[in-house]
Short mmCIF file of C-alpha atoms in Angstrom, two decimals:
data_model
loop_
_atom_site.label_atom_id
_atom_site.label_comp_id
_atom_site.label_asym_id
_atom_site.label_seq_id
_atom_site.Cartn_x
_atom_site.Cartn_y
_atom_site.Cartn_z
CA VAL A 1 -19.74 15.69 8.15
CA GLN A 2 -20.66 18.43 5.72
CA GLY A 3 -20.47 22.04 6.69
CA GLY A 4 -20.10 25.61 5.71
CA GLY A 5 -21.85 28.91 6.13
CA SER A 6 -25.55 28.88 6.96
CA ASP A 7 -26.22 31.09 3.94
CA LEU A 8 -25.04 28.27 1.66
CA ALA A 9 -27.07 25.38 3.09
CA PHE A 10 -29.49 25.63 0.18
CA PRO A 11 -28.83 25.21 -2.65
CA HIS A 12 -25.02 24.95 -2.55
CA HIS A 13 -24.57 22.29 0.14
CA GLU A 14 -27.54 20.22 -0.99
CA MET A 15 -26.23 20.24 -4.56
CA SER A 16 -22.67 19.30 -3.53
CA ALA A 17 -24.10 16.41 -1.49
CA ALA A 18 -26.15 15.25 -4.49
CA HIS A 19 -23.08 15.41 -6.74
CA ALA A 20 -21.01 13.43 -4.24
CA GLU A 21 -23.74 10.79 -3.87
CA VAL A 22 -23.95 10.30 -7.63
CA ALA A 23 -20.17 10.23 -8.00
CA THR A 24 -19.61 7.72 -5.18
CA GLY A 25 -22.85 5.73 -5.34
CA SER A 26 -23.05 6.14 -1.59
CA TRP A 27 -26.01 7.70 0.19
CA PRO A 28 -26.24 9.71 2.33
CA PHE A 29 -23.23 11.89 1.62
CA ALA A 30 -23.05 13.09 5.21
CA ARG A 31 -24.56 11.98 8.49
CA ALA A 32 -24.03 15.33 10.20
CA TYR A 33 -24.48 18.83 8.83
CA VAL A 34 -22.76 21.75 10.49
CA HIS A 35 -23.66 25.19 9.26
CA ALA A 36 -21.93 28.14 10.89
CA GLY A 37 -23.63 31.47 11.42
CA MET A 38 -22.62 34.53 9.46
CA VAL A 39 -20.03 36.94 10.79
CA GLY A 40 -20.71 40.59 10.18
CA LEU A 41 -18.62 43.72 10.32
CA ASP A 42 -20.03 47.23 10.39
CA GLY A 43 -23.54 45.99 9.64
CA GLU A 44 -22.64 43.81 6.64
CA LYS A 45 -21.78 40.15 6.19
CA MET A 46 -18.02 39.72 6.33
CA SER A 47 -16.84 38.21 3.04
CA LYS A 48 -13.95 38.06 0.60
CA SER A 49 -16.10 39.44 -2.19
CA ARG A 50 -16.90 42.55 -0.15
CA GLY A 51 -13.32 42.94 1.00
CA ASN A 52 -14.42 43.61 4.58
CA LEU A 53 -12.40 40.94 6.35
CA VAL A 54 -10.66 40.98 9.70
CA LEU A 55 -7.86 38.50 9.07
CA VAL A 56 -6.35 36.32 11.78
CA SER A 57 -2.93 36.88 10.19
CA GLN A 58 -3.29 40.64 10.58
CA LEU A 59 -4.42 40.31 14.18
CA ARG A 60 -1.46 38.03 14.91
CA GLU A 61 0.95 40.46 13.21
CA GLY A 62 -0.49 43.14 15.47
CA GLY A 63 0.44 41.09 18.55
CA THR A 64 -2.88 39.43 19.35
CA ASP A 65 -2.43 36.36 21.54
CA PRO A 66 -3.86 33.38 19.59
CA ALA A 67 -5.52 32.09 22.76
CA ALA A 68 -7.39 35.39 23.17
CA LEU A 69 -8.49 35.27 19.55
CA ARG A 70 -9.77 31.71 20.00
CA LEU A 71 -11.66 32.77 23.15
CA ALA A 72 -13.25 35.64 21.23
CA LEU A 73 -14.42 33.23 18.53
CA LEU A 74 -15.63 30.58 20.99
CA GLY A 75 -17.63 33.18 22.92
CA THR A 76 -20.53 32.89 20.46
CA HIS A 77 -22.18 29.63 19.43
CA TYR A 78 -20.98 28.55 16.00
CA ARG A 79 -24.52 28.44 14.59
CA ALA A 80 -25.35 31.99 15.67
CA ASP A 81 -24.96 34.99 13.39
CA ARG A 82 -22.73 37.56 15.03
CA ALA A 83 -20.98 40.85 14.48
CA TRP A 84 -17.23 41.05 14.95
CA ARG A 85 -16.32 43.87 17.30
CA ALA A 86 -12.97 44.92 18.72
CA THR A 87 -14.60 44.81 22.16
CA ASP A 88 -15.05 41.03 21.74
CA LEU A 89 -11.30 40.67 21.53
CA THR A 90 -10.74 43.03 24.48
CA ALA A 91 -13.15 40.99 26.62
CA ALA A 92 -11.44 37.75 25.53
CA GLU A 93 -8.04 39.14 26.50
CA ALA A 94 -9.40 39.98 29.98
CA ARG A 95 -10.92 36.49 30.26
CA LEU A 96 -7.61 34.91 29.23
CA ASP A 97 -5.72 36.97 31.82
CA ARG A 98 -8.20 35.93 34.54
CA TRP A 99 -7.91 32.25 33.60
CA ARG A 100 -4.11 32.40 33.52
CA ARG A 101 -3.97 34.05 36.95
CA ALA A 102 -6.33 31.39 38.35
CA VAL A 103 -4.35 28.40 37.04
CA ALA A 104 -1.13 29.96 38.33
CA LEU A 105 -2.39 29.66 41.92
CA PRO A 106 -0.87 26.93 44.11
CA ALA A 107 -4.32 25.42 44.76
CA GLY A 108 -7.93 25.96 43.78
CA PRO A 109 -11.48 24.70 44.05
CA ASP A 110 -12.26 21.15 42.93
CA ALA A 111 -11.83 20.89 39.14
CA ALA A 112 -14.04 17.81 38.61
CA PRO A 113 -17.31 19.78 38.33
CA VAL A 114 -15.88 22.22 35.78
CA LEU A 115 -14.45 19.37 33.73
CA ASP A 116 -17.83 17.60 33.75
CA ARG A 117 -19.65 20.81 32.80
CA VAL A 118 -17.27 21.64 29.94
CA ARG A 119 -17.54 18.12 28.54
CA ASP A 120 -21.33 18.22 28.85
CA ARG A 121 -21.63 21.58 27.09
CA LEU A 122 -19.28 20.62 24.26
CA ALA A 123 -21.21 17.37 23.73
CA ASP A 124 -24.39 19.43 23.32
CA ASP A 125 -23.88 20.86 19.82
CA LEU A 126 -20.55 22.46 20.77
CA ASP A 127 -22.07 24.92 23.23
CA THR A 128 -18.79 26.78 23.65
CA PRO A 129 -20.27 29.88 25.33
CA ALA A 130 -21.56 27.74 28.21
CA ALA A 131 -18.27 25.80 28.37
CA LEU A 132 -16.38 29.10 28.71
CA THR A 133 -18.78 30.23 31.43
CA ALA A 134 -18.03 27.05 33.39
CA VAL A 135 -14.31 27.86 33.35
CA ASP A 136 -15.08 31.51 34.20
CA ARG A 137 -16.93 30.42 37.33
CA TRP A 138 -14.08 28.18 38.43
CA ALA A 139 -11.52 30.94 37.80
CA ASP A 140 -13.60 33.53 39.65
CA GLU A 141 -13.96 31.22 42.63
CA ALA A 142 -10.26 30.37 42.59
CA LEU A 143 -9.30 34.05 42.49
CA THR A 144 -11.78 35.23 45.14
CA ARG A 145 -12.03 32.32 47.59
CA GLY A 146 -9.15 30.07 46.65
CA GLY A 147 -9.49 26.37 47.25
CA PRO A 148 -7.82 23.40 48.92
CA ASP A 149 -7.00 21.25 45.88
CA PRO A 150 -3.36 21.56 44.73
CA ASP A 151 -4.11 19.59 41.54
CA ALA A 152 -7.07 21.73 40.44
CA PRO A 153 -5.16 24.54 38.67
CA ARG A 154 -3.22 22.03 36.57
CA LEU A 155 -6.39 20.09 35.73
CA VAL A 156 -8.20 23.25 34.61
CA ARG A 157 -5.16 24.31 32.57
CA ASP A 158 -5.15 20.87 30.90
CA LEU A 159 -8.90 20.94 30.18
CA ALA A 160 -8.67 24.45 28.69
CA ASP A 161 -5.90 23.26 26.38
CA GLY A 162 -7.22 19.81 25.58
CA LEU A 163 -10.93 20.55 25.21
CA LEU A 164 -10.99 24.21 24.13
CA GLY A 165 -7.57 24.65 22.50
CA ILE A 166 -6.72 27.49 24.89
CA ALA A 167 -3.09 27.39 26.01
CA LEU A 168 -2.84 28.78 29.51
#
């Protein structure tokens, strides 16, 4: 796997692959290429050279729950360019609260369909926005209508942690 920012696919990533192929005598260098979209802030690309970074360490020092931060980042497909906004984090914190309330219930709707949907979406080029939406729907149903399955909240908590890295 070779990856990096989409702005560096050519010529940087192609040249590093060529160097590695010559150095190792093995071709191709990578079988999968993963290029992430650019993250912007205030209308410009976020970058070290510009000094316009929002650092995870600073957010954590300010008390941001790491699970909310991860949800904010997973809310946009990794290939898509995006702008970082404080409202993204606020929305992620609300989503995290809703999910945590849902998995704290004594029972909920069947978790098998949400598990299948999350797996399916992640297998399709890491479609994290759709995977999050699947959990949202389960949580909304659990909170509004409840459900008969006493194992469902635990299963959804485990899938959020194991497949999305979101500790509930």
